[in-house]
mmCIF file with all atom_site columns, C-alpha atoms in Angstrom:
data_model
loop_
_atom_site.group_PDB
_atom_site.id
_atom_site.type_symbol
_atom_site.label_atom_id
_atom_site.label_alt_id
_atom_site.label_comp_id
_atom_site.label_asym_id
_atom_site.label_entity_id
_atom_site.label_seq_id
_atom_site.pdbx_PDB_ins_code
_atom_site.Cartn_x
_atom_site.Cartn_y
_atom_site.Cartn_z
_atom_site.occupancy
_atom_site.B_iso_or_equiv
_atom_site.pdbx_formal_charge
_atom_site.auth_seq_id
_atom_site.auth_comp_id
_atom_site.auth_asym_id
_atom_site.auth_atom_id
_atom_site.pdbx_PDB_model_num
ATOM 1   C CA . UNK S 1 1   ? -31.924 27.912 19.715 1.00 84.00 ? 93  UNK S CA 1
ATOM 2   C CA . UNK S 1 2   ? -31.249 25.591 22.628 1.00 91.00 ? 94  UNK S CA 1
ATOM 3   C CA . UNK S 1 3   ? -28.226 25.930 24.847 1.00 93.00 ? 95  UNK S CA 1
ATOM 4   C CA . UNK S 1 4   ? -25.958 22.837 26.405 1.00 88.00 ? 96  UNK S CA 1
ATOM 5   C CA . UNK S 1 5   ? -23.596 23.811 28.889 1.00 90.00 ? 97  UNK S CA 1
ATOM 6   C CA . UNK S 1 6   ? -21.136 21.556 30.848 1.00 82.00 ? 98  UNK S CA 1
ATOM 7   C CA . UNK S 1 7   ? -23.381 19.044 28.749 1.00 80.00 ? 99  UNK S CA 1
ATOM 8   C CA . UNK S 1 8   ? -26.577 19.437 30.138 1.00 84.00 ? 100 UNK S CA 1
ATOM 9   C CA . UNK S 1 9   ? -29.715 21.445 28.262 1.00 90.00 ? 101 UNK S CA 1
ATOM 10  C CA . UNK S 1 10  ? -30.203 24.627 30.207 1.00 93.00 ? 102 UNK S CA 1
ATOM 11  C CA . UNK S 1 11  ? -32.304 27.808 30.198 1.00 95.00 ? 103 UNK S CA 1
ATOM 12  C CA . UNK S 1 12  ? -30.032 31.050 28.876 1.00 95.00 ? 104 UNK S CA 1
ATOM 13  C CA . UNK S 1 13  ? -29.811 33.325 31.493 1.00 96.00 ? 105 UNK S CA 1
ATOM 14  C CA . UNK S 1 14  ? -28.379 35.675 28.389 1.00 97.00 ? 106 UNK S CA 1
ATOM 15  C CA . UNK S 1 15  ? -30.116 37.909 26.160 1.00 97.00 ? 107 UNK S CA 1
ATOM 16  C CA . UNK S 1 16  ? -27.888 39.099 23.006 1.00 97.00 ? 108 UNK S CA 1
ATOM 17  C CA . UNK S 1 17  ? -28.631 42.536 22.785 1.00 97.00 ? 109 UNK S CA 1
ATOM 18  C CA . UNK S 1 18  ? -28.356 44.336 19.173 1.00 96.00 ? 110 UNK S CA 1
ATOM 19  C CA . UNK S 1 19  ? -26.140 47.288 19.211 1.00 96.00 ? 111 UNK S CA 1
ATOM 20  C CA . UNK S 1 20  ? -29.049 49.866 19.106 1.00 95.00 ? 112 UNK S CA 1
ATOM 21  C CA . UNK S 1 21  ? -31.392 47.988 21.694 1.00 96.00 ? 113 UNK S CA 1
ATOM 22  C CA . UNK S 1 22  ? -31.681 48.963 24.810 1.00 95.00 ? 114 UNK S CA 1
ATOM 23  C CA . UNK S 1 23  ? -29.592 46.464 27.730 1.00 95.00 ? 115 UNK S CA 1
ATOM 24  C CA . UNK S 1 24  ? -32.056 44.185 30.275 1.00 95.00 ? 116 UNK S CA 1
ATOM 25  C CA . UNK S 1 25  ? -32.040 44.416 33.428 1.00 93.00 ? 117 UNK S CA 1
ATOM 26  C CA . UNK S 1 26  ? -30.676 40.926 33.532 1.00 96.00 ? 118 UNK S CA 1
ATOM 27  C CA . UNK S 1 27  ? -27.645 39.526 31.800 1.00 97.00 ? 119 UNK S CA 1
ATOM 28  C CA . UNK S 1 28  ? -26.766 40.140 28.304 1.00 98.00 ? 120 UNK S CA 1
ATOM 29  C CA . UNK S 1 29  ? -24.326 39.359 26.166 1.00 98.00 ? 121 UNK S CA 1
ATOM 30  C CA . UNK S 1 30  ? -23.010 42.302 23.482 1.00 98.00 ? 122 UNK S CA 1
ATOM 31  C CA . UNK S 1 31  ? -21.213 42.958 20.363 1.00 98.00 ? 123 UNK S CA 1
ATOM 32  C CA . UNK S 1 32  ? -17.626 43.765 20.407 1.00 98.00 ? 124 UNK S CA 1
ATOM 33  C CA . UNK S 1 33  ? -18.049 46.960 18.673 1.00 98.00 ? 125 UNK S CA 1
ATOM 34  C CA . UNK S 1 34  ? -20.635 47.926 21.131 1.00 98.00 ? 126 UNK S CA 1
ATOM 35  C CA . UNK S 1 35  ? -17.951 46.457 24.234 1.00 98.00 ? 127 UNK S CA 1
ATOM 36  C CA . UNK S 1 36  ? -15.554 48.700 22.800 1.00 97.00 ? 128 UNK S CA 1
ATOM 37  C CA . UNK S 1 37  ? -18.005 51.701 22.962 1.00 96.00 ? 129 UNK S CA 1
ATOM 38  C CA . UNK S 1 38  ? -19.683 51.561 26.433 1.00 96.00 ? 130 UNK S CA 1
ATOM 39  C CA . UNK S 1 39  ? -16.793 49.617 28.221 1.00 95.00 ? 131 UNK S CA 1
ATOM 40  C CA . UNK S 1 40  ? -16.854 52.034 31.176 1.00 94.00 ? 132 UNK S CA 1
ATOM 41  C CA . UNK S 1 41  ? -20.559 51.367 31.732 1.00 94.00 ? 133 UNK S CA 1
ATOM 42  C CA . UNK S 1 42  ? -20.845 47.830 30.889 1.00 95.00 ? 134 UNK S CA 1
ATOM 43  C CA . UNK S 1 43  ? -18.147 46.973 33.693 1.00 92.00 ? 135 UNK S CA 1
ATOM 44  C CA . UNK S 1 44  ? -20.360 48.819 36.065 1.00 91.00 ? 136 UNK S CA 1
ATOM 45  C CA . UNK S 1 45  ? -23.091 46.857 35.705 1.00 92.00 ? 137 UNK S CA 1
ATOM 46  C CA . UNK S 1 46  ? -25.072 44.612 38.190 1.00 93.00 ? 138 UNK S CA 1
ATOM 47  C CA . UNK S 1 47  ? -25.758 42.033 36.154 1.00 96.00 ? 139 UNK S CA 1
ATOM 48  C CA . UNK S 1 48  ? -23.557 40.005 34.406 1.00 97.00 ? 140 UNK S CA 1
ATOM 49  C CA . UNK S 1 49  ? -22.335 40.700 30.736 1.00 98.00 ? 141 UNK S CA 1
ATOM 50  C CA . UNK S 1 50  ? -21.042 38.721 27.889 1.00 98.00 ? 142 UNK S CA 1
ATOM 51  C CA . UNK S 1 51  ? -18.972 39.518 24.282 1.00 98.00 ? 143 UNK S CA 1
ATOM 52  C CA . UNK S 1 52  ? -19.879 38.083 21.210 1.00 98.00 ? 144 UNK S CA 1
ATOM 53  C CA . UNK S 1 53  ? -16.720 38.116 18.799 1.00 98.00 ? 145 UNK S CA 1
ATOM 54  C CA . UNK S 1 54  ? -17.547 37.622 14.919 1.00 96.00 ? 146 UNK S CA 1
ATOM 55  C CA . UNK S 1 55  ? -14.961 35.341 13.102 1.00 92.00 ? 147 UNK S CA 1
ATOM 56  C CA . UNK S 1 56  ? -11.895 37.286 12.548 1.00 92.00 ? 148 UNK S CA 1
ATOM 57  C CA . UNK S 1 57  ? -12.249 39.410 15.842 1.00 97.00 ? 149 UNK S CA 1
ATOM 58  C CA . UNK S 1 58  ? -9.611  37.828 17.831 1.00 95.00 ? 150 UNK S CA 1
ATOM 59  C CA . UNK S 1 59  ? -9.868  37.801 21.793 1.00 97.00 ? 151 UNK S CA 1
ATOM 60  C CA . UNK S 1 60  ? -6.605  39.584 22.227 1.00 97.00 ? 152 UNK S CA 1
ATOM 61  C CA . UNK S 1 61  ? -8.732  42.660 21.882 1.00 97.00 ? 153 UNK S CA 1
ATOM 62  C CA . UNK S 1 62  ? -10.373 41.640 24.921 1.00 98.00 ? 154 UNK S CA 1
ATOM 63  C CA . UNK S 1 63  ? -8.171  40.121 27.142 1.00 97.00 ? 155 UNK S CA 1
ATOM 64  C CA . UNK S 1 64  ? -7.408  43.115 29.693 1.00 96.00 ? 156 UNK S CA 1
ATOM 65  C CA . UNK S 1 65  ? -11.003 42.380 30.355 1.00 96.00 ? 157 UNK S CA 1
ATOM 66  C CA . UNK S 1 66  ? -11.770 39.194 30.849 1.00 97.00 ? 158 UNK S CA 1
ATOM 67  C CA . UNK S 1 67  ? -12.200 39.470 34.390 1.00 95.00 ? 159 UNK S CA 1
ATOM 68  C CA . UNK S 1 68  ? -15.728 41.479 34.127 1.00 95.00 ? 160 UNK S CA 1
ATOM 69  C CA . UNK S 1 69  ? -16.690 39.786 31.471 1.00 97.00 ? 161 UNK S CA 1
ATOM 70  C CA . UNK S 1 70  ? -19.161 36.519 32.360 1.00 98.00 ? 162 UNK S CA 1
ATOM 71  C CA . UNK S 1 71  ? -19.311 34.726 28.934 1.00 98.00 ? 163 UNK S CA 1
ATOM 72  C CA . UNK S 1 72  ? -17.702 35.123 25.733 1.00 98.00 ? 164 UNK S CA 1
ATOM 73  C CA . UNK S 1 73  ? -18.999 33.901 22.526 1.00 98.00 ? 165 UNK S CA 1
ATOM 74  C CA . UNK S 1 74  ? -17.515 33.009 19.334 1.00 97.00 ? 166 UNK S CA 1
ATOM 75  C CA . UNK S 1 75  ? -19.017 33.025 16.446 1.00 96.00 ? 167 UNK S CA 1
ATOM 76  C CA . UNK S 1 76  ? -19.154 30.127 13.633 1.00 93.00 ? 168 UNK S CA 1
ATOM 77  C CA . UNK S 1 77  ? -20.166 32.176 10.603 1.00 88.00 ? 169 UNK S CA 1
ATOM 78  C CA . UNK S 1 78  ? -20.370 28.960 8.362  1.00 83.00 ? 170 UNK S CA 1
ATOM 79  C CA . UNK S 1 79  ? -18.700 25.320 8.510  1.00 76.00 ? 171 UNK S CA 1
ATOM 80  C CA . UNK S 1 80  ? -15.666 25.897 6.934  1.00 76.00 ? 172 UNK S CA 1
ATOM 81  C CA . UNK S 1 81  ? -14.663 28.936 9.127  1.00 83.00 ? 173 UNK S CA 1
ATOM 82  C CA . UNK S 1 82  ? -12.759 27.278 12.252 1.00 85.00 ? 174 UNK S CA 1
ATOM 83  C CA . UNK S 1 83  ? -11.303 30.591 13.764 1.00 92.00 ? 175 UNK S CA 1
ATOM 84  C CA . UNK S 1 84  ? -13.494 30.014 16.485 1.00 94.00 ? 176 UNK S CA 1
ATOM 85  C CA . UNK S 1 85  ? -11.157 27.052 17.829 1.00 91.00 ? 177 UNK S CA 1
ATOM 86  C CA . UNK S 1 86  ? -7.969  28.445 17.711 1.00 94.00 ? 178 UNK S CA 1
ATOM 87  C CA . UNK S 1 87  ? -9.761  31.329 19.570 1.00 96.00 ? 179 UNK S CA 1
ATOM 88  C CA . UNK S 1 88  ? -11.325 29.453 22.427 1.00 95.00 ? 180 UNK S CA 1
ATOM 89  C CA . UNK S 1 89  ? -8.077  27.647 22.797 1.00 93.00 ? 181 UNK S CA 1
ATOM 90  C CA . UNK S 1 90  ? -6.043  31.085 23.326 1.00 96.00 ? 182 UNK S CA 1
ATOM 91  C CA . UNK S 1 91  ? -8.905  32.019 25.589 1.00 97.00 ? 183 UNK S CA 1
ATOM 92  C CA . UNK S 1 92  ? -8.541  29.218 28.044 1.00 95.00 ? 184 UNK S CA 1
ATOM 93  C CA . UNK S 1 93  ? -4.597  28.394 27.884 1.00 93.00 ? 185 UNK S CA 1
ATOM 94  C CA . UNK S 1 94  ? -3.301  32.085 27.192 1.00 95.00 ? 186 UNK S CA 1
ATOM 95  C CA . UNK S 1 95  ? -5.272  34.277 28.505 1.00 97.00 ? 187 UNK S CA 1
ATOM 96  C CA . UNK S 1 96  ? -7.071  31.994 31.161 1.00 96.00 ? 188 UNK S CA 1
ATOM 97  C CA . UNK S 1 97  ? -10.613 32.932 30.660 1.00 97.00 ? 189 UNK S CA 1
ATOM 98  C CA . UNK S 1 98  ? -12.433 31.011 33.556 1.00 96.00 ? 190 UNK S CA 1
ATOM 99  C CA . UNK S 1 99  ? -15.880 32.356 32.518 1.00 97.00 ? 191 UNK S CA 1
ATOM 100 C CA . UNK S 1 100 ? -18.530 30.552 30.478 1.00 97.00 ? 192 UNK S CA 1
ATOM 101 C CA . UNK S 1 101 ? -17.238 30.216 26.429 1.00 97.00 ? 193 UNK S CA 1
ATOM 102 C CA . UNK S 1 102 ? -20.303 29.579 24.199 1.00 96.00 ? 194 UNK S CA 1
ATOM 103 C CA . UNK S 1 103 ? -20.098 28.510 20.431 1.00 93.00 ? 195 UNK S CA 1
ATOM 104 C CA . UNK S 1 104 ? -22.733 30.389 18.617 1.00 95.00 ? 196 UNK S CA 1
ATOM 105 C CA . UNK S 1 105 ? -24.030 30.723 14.796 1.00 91.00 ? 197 UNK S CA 1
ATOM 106 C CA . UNK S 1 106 ? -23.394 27.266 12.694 1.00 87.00 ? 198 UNK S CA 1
ATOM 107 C CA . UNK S 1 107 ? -22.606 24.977 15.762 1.00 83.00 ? 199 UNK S CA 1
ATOM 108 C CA . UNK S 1 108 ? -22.813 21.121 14.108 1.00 80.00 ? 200 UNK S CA 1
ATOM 109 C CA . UNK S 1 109 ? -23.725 18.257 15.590 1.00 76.00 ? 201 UNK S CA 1
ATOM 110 C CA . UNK S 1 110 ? -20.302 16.587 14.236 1.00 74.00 ? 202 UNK S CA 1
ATOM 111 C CA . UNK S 1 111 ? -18.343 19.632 15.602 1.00 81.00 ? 203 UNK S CA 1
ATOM 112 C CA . UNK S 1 112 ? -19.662 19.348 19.475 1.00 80.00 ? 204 UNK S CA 1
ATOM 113 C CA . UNK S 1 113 ? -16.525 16.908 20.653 1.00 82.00 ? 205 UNK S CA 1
ATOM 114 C CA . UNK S 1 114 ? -14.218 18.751 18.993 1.00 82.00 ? 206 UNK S CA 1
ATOM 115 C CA . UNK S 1 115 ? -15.504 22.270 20.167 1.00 83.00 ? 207 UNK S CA 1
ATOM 116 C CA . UNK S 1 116 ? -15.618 20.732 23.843 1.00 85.00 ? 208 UNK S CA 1
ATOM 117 C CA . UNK S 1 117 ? -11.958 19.596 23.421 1.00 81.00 ? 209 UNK S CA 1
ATOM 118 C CA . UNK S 1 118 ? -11.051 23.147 22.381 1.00 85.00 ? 210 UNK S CA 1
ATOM 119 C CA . UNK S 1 119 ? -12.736 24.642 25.781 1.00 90.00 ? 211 UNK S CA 1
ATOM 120 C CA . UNK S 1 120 ? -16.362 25.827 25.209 1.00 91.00 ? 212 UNK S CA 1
ATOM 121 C CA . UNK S 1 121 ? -18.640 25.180 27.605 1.00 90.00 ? 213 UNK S CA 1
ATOM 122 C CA . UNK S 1 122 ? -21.875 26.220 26.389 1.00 91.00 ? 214 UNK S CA 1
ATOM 123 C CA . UNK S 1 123 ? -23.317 25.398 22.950 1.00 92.00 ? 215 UNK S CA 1
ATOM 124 C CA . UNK S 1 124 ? -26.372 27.141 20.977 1.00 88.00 ? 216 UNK S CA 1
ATOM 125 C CA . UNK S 1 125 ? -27.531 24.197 18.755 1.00 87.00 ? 217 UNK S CA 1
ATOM 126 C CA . UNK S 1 126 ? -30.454 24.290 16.819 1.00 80.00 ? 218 UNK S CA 1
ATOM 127 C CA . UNK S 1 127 ? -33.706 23.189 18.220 1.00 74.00 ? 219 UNK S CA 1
ATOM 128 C CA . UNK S 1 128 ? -34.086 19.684 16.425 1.00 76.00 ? 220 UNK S CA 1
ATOM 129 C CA . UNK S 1 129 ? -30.725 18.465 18.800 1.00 73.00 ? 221 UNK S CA 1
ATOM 130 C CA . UNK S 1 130 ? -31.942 16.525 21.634 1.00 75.00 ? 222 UNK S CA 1
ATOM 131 C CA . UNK S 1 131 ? -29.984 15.331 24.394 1.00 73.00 ? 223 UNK S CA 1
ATOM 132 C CA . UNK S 1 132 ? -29.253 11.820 23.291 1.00 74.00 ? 224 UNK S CA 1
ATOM 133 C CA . UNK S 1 133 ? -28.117 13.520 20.258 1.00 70.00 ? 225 UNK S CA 1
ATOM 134 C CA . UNK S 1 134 ? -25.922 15.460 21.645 1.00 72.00 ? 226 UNK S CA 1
ATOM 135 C CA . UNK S 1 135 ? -24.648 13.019 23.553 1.00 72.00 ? 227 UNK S CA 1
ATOM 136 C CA . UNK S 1 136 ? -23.828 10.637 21.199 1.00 67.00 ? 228 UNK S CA 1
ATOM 137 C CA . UNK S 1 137 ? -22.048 13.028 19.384 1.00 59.00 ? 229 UNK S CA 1
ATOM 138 C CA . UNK S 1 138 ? -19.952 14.628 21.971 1.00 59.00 ? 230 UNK S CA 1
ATOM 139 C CA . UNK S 1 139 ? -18.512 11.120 22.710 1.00 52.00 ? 231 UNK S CA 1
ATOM 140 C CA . UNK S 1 140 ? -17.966 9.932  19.191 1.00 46.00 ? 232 UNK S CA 1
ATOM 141 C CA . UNK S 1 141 ? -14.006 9.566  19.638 1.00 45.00 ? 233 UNK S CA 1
ATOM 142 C CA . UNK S 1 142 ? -12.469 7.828  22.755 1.00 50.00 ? 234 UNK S CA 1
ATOM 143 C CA . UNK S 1 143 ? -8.318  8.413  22.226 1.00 43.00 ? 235 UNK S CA 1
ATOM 144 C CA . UNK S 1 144 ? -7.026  11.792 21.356 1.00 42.00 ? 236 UNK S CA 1
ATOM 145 C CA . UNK S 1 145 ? -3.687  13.151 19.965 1.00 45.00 ? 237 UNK S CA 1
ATOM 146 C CA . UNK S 1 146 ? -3.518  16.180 21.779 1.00 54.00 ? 238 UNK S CA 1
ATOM 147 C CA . UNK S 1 147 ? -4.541  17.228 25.335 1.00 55.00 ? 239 UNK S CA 1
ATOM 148 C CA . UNK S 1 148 ? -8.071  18.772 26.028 1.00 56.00 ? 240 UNK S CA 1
ATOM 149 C CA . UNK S 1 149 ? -8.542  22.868 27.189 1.00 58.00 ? 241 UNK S CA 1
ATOM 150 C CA . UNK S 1 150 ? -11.960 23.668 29.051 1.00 55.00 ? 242 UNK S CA 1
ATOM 151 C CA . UNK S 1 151 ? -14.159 22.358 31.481 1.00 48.00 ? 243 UNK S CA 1
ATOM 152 C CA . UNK S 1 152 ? -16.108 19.471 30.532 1.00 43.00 ? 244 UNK S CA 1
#
């Protein structure tokens, strides 16, 4: 997988961790079950940590704290699963996540303006996405109905 964030390709700085692996020394981004578990020692630690959330775990569970968390990603199980959005959203306006939001799992090259408009910042696309790909597809629509959440 490749990752664009703030629409540029980047290197991923974060290593999803299974919950039975052991963490880097570097950042690392960790289930929610596994958040839930070691919370006292993951907020401790010197490098920077992110939360994946599966569809259907909702960020509320996480909001008291967002402030040591780096990145939080949400998970697109399959196309027709759009959880993800209304999460992001409640991330950015409610709860006013500043941190990096990353759309993982089926991320679609017709979704990418619409997942931007909703406040990620960071996209794991697959590897046959190149950047003029991307690009085209991120600025597919010109007007919008409602107002944009997010960064970029």
């Amino acid at each position: 997988m490749q990752l664009i964030k703030n629409g540029e390709f980047v290197e991923d700085p974060f290593l999803t961790v299974g919950d039975d692996e052991a963490l880097p020394e570097g950042a690392a981004i960790v289930s929610l079950e596994r958040w839930q578990a070691e919370r006292a020692t993951l907020r401790t630690r010197n490098a920077p940590i992110g939360v994946r959330l599966k569809s259907g775990q909702e960020p509320s569970v996480i909001a008291a704290d967002l402030d040591n968390i780096a990145v939080v990603a949400l998970e697109f199980p399959v196309y027709r699963n759009g959880r993800a959005y209304s999460y992001a959203r409640l991330l950015r306006e409610r709860y006013g996540f500043k941190g990096e939001l990353r759309a993982v799992g089926n991320v679609l090259r017709d979704q990418f303006q619409f997942m931007i408009r909703c406040g990620f910042d960071a996209l794991e696309v697959a590897d046959n996405i190149t950047p003029e790909i991307f690009s085209e597809c991120a600025g597919f629509f010109t007007a919008f109905y409602q107002r944009r959440a997010g960064a970029f």
